Amino acid sequence: MQIKAFIASLEEWAPLQYQESYDNSGLIVGDPEANCTGILCSLDCTEAVVEEAIQKGCNLIVSHHPIIFKGIKQFSGDHYVNRTVLKAIQNNIALYAIHTNLDNVIHGVNSSLADRLHLENRKILAPIPGLFDQNGQAVGAGIVGELPLETEPEAFIKWVKEKFNLSVIKYTKLNDKKLITIALCGGSGSFLLDQIRAQNIDCFITSDLKYHEFFEADGKFLLMDIGHGESEQFVPALIVDYLKRKFLTFAVLESEVKTQPISYLK
């Protein structure tokens, strides 16, 4: 089966036109006409992931984050992006990214978080006006849903830490208000703070928040920063599950390489 068949399936799930204007989702390196020998799914594409693909006989890497965001003027091997791309080209490995287009669909990145919190009555937090998927579902950033039961803030934070296997969580000052309506945005979500304030939301879970952005909660909602990689840790498994359901007999693997570049001193 050719690589383009898998690309077509991925883009049926998360069409490229759903990605943000700054993004670089899609086929980055490789020949779509080549026969696919196996697929390796990862959060990031690094030299170690390419090496893993070589060892496992996979000639297509599907990562969430694109290895190339900006134009590259030279391939000198002095930067990890250059080395990763060169290694892929030299070994005939195609690199495909499914990034903000997967962020913006209801059954994408944010659903992998919402599932673990058992959120009900889910909808897109910030829908793009006039844009709907093939099922008539709104397309846009973030997800908002409801917990099965009202929960005390402190108990909820501990539960999130456990469910997401987190070393640390940054969060705003707690009040006595019980939580029911939860908003999620995997990856960087500070651009959604206006939406959070405008809606009746009890808690917003995201990452990459700056110091002064925590003040935006202003006692009105619980604001939690769980870390960028941590908020997207379930994406590789999400992609694997999708492709395995579409291609029942094909080799689709989740990368065993831990690409998280950040360590925490406990």
Coordinates of C-alpha atoms in Angstrom, one line a residue:
M1 CA 0.0 0.0 0.0
Q2 CA 1.3 3.4 -0.9
I3 CA 2.1 6.1 1.7
K4 CA -0.5 8.4 0.1
A5 CA -3.3 6.0 1.1
F6 CA -2.4 6.6 4.8
I7 CA -2.1 10.3 4.2
A8 CA -5.6 10.4 2.7
S9 CA -7.0 8.6 5.7
L10 CA -5.3 11.0 8.1
E11 CA -6.6 14.0 6.2
E12 CA -10.1 12.6 6.2
W13 CA -9.9 12.7 10.0
A14 CA -8.1 16.0 10.3
P15 CA -8.1 17.9 6.9
L16 CA -5.2 20.2 6.3
Q17 CA -7.4 23.2 5.8
Y18 CA -8.2 23.0 9.5
Q19 CA -4.7 23.8 10.6
E20 CA -3.7 27.3 11.8
S21 CA -2.0 29.7 9.4
Y22 CA 1.4 29.4 11.1
D23 CA 1.4 25.6 11.0
N24 CA 3.2 23.2 8.7
S25 CA 1.1 20.0 8.9
G26 CA 1.1 17.5 6.1
L27 CA 3.8 15.6 4.3
I28 CA 7.2 17.3 5.0
V29 CA 9.6 14.8 3.6
G30 CA 9.2 11.8 1.3
D31 CA 7.5 10.3 -1.7
P32 CA 3.8 9.7 -1.3
E33 CA 3.9 7.2 -4.2
A34 CA 6.3 4.9 -2.3
N35 CA 5.1 1.7 -0.8
C36 CA 4.7 1.9 2.9
T37 CA 6.6 -0.7 5.0
G38 CA 5.3 0.4 8.4
I39 CA 4.2 3.4 10.3
L40 CA 5.7 4.8 13.5
C41 CA 3.7 7.4 15.4
S42 CA 5.3 9.9 17.8
L43 CA 4.7 13.2 19.5
D44 CA 7.9 14.7 18.1
C45 CA 10.2 13.8 15.2
T46 CA 13.8 13.5 16.4
E47 CA 16.9 11.7 15.3
A48 CA 16.2 9.0 17.8
V49 CA 12.7 8.5 16.4
V50 CA 14.1 8.2 12.9
E51 CA 16.6 5.7 14.1
E52 CA 13.8 3.7 15.8
A53 CA 11.9 3.8 12.5
I54 CA 14.9 2.4 10.7
Q55 CA 15.3 -0.4 13.3
K56 CA 11.6 -1.3 13.1
G57 CA 11.4 -1.2 9.3
C58 CA 9.0 1.7 9.2
N59 CA 9.4 4.1 6.3
L60 CA 6.6 6.6 7.4
I61 CA 6.8 8.6 10.7
V62 CA 3.6 10.4 11.7
S63 CA 4.3 12.9 14.4
H64 CA 2.1 15.5 16.0
H65 CA 4.7 18.3 15.9
P66 CA 6.2 19.2 12.5
I67 CA 10.0 18.8 12.5
I68 CA 10.1 21.9 10.2
F69 CA 8.2 25.0 11.1
K70 CA 10.2 27.7 9.4
G71 CA 12.2 27.8 6.2
I72 CA 15.6 26.0 6.3
K73 CA 18.3 27.8 4.3
Q74 CA 21.0 25.2 4.7
F75 CA 21.5 21.5 5.7
S76 CA 24.8 21.6 7.5
G77 CA 24.1 19.1 10.2
D78 CA 24.8 21.6 13.0
H79 CA 21.2 21.7 14.2
Y80 CA 18.9 18.9 15.4
V81 CA 16.2 19.7 12.7
N82 CA 18.8 19.5 9.9
R83 CA 20.2 16.2 11.2
T84 CA 16.8 14.7 11.6
V85 CA 15.6 15.6 8.2
L86 CA 18.9 14.5 6.6
K87 CA 18.7 11.2 8.4
A88 CA 15.2 10.6 7.2
I89 CA 16.0 11.5 3.5
Q90 CA 19.2 9.3 3.6
N91 CA 17.1 6.3 4.8
N92 CA 14.0 6.9 2.5
I93 CA 11.7 7.7 5.5
A94 CA 8.7 9.9 4.9
L95 CA 7.9 12.5 7.6
Y96 CA 4.3 13.5 8.1
A97 CA 2.9 15.9 10.7
I98 CA -0.7 16.1 12.0
H99 CA -0.6 19.1 14.2
T100 CA -3.2 22.0 14.7
N101 CA -5.6 20.3 12.3
L102 CA -5.8 17.5 14.8
D103 CA -6.1 20.1 17.6
N104 CA -9.1 21.6 15.9
V105 CA -11.4 18.5 15.5
I106 CA -13.7 17.3 18.2
H107 CA -12.3 13.8 18.2
G108 CA -8.6 14.9 18.2
V109 CA -6.0 16.0 20.7
N110 CA -8.4 17.4 23.3
S111 CA -10.6 14.4 23.2
S112 CA -7.7 12.3 24.4
L113 CA -7.7 14.4 27.6
A114 CA -11.4 14.7 27.9
D115 CA -11.8 10.9 27.7
R116 CA -9.6 10.5 30.8
L117 CA -11.6 13.0 32.7
H118 CA -14.9 11.4 31.7
L119 CA -16.2 14.7 30.4
E120 CA -19.8 14.7 29.1
N121 CA -21.7 17.0 26.7
R122 CA -18.6 18.0 24.9
K123 CA -18.4 20.8 22.4
I124 CA -15.7 22.9 20.7
L125 CA -14.7 25.8 23.0
A126 CA -13.8 28.3 20.3
P127 CA -15.4 27.2 17.0
I128 CA -14.3 28.7 13.7
P129 CA -17.3 30.6 12.3
G130 CA -18.9 28.7 9.3
L131 CA -16.5 25.7 9.5
F132 CA -17.9 22.3 10.1
D133 CA -16.6 18.7 9.6
Q134 CA -18.2 16.1 7.4
N135 CA -20.5 15.1 10.3
G136 CA -21.7 18.7 10.8
Q137 CA -19.6 19.1 14.0
A138 CA -18.0 22.5 14.6
V139 CA -14.2 22.8 14.0
G140 CA -12.0 25.0 16.3
A141 CA -9.8 25.2 19.3
G142 CA -10.3 23.6 22.7
I143 CA -13.0 21.4 24.1
V144 CA -15.5 22.2 26.9
G145 CA -17.5 19.5 28.8
E146 CA -19.0 18.6 32.1
L147 CA -17.8 16.3 34.9
P148 CA -20.2 13.6 35.9
L149 CA -20.4 15.1 39.4
E150 CA -19.5 18.4 41.0
T151 CA -16.0 18.1 42.4
E152 CA -14.0 20.1 45.0
P153 CA -11.1 21.9 43.4
E154 CA -8.3 20.4 45.5
A155 CA -9.7 16.8 44.8
F156 CA -9.9 17.6 41.1
I157 CA -6.3 18.8 40.9
K158 CA -5.1 15.6 42.6
W159 CA -7.2 13.5 40.2
V160 CA -5.8 15.3 37.2
K161 CA -2.3 14.8 38.5
E162 CA -3.0 11.1 38.8
K163 CA -4.9 10.5 35.6
F164 CA -2.3 12.3 33.5
N165 CA 0.7 10.9 35.5
L166 CA 2.1 14.4 36.2
S167 CA 5.1 15.3 38.2
V168 CA 3.9 18.8 38.8
I169 CA 0.9 21.1 38.1
K170 CA 0.9 24.9 38.2
Y171 CA -2.5 26.3 39.2
T172 CA -4.2 29.4 40.5
K173 CA -5.5 30.1 44.0
L174 CA -8.4 27.8 45.0
N175 CA -11.8 29.0 46.1
D176 CA -14.8 27.2 47.5
K177 CA -16.6 26.8 44.2
K178 CA -17.1 23.2 43.1
L179 CA -16.2 22.3 39.6
I180 CA -18.4 21.0 36.9
T181 CA -17.6 22.7 33.6
I182 CA -14.1 21.9 32.4
A183 CA -12.3 23.4 29.3
L184 CA -9.2 21.7 27.8
C185 CA -6.6 22.8 25.3
G186 CA -3.7 20.5 24.7
G187 CA -0.5 22.5 23.9
S188 CA -0.4 26.2 24.2
G189 CA -3.8 27.6 25.2
S190 CA -3.4 31.1 26.5
F191 CA -5.0 32.5 23.4
L192 CA -8.3 31.1 24.6
L193 CA -8.4 33.0 27.9
D194 CA -10.9 35.5 26.5
Q195 CA -13.2 32.6 25.6
I196 CA -12.8 31.1 29.1
R197 CA -13.8 34.4 30.7
A198 CA -16.8 34.9 28.4
Q199 CA -18.2 31.5 29.1
N200 CA -19.4 29.9 32.4
I201 CA -16.4 27.7 32.8
D202 CA -15.1 26.5 36.2
C203 CA -11.7 25.2 35.2
F204 CA -9.3 25.6 32.2
I205 CA -6.5 23.0 31.7
T206 CA -3.8 23.9 29.2
S207 CA 0.0 24.6 29.1
D208 CA 2.7 27.2 28.3
L209 CA 1.0 29.9 30.4
K210 CA 3.1 33.0 31.3
Y211 CA 3.3 34.4 34.8
H212 CA 1.0 37.3 34.2
E213 CA -1.6 35.2 32.4
F214 CA -2.4 33.4 35.6
F215 CA -3.8 36.6 36.9
E216 CA -6.5 36.4 34.2
A217 CA -8.3 33.8 36.3
D218 CA -9.1 36.6 38.8
G219 CA -10.8 34.1 41.2
K220 CA -13.5 33.4 38.6
F221 CA -12.1 30.0 37.4
L222 CA -9.4 27.5 38.2
L223 CA -6.5 27.8 35.8
M224 CA -4.1 24.9 35.4
D225 CA -0.9 24.5 33.5
I226 CA 0.1 20.9 33.2
G227 CA 3.0 21.2 30.7
H228 CA 3.1 21.1 26.9
G229 CA 4.3 17.6 26.4
E230 CA 2.2 16.3 29.2
S231 CA -0.9 17.8 27.7
E232 CA -0.2 16.0 24.4
Q233 CA 1.3 12.8 25.7
F234 CA -1.7 10.7 24.6
V235 CA -1.6 11.9 21.0
P236 CA 0.7 9.1 19.5
A237 CA -1.6 6.4 20.9
L238 CA -4.6 8.3 19.5
I239 CA -3.1 8.3 16.0
V240 CA -2.1 4.6 16.3
D241 CA -5.6 3.7 17.4
Y242 CA -7.2 5.6 14.4
L243 CA -4.9 4.1 11.8
K244 CA -5.3 0.6 13.3
R245 CA -9.1 0.9 13.0
K246 CA -8.7 2.0 9.4
F247 CA -6.0 -0.5 8.4
L248 CA -6.6 -3.6 10.4
T249 CA -3.7 -5.7 9.1
F250 CA -1.1 -3.1 8.7
A251 CA 1.9 -2.5 11.0
V252 CA 1.2 0.7 12.9
L253 CA 3.5 1.3 16.0
E254 CA 3.7 3.8 18.8
S255 CA 7.2 5.2 19.3
E256 CA 9.0 4.0 22.4
V257 CA 11.3 7.1 22.4
K258 CA 10.6 9.6 25.1
T259 CA 11.0 12.9 23.3
Q260 CA 10.1 15.2 26.2
P261 CA 13.0 17.6 26.5
I262 CA 12.1 18.8 30.0
S263 CA 13.1 17.2 33.3
Y264 CA 11.7 18.0 36.8
L265 CA 13.6 17.8 40.0
K266 CA 11.2 16.4 42.6

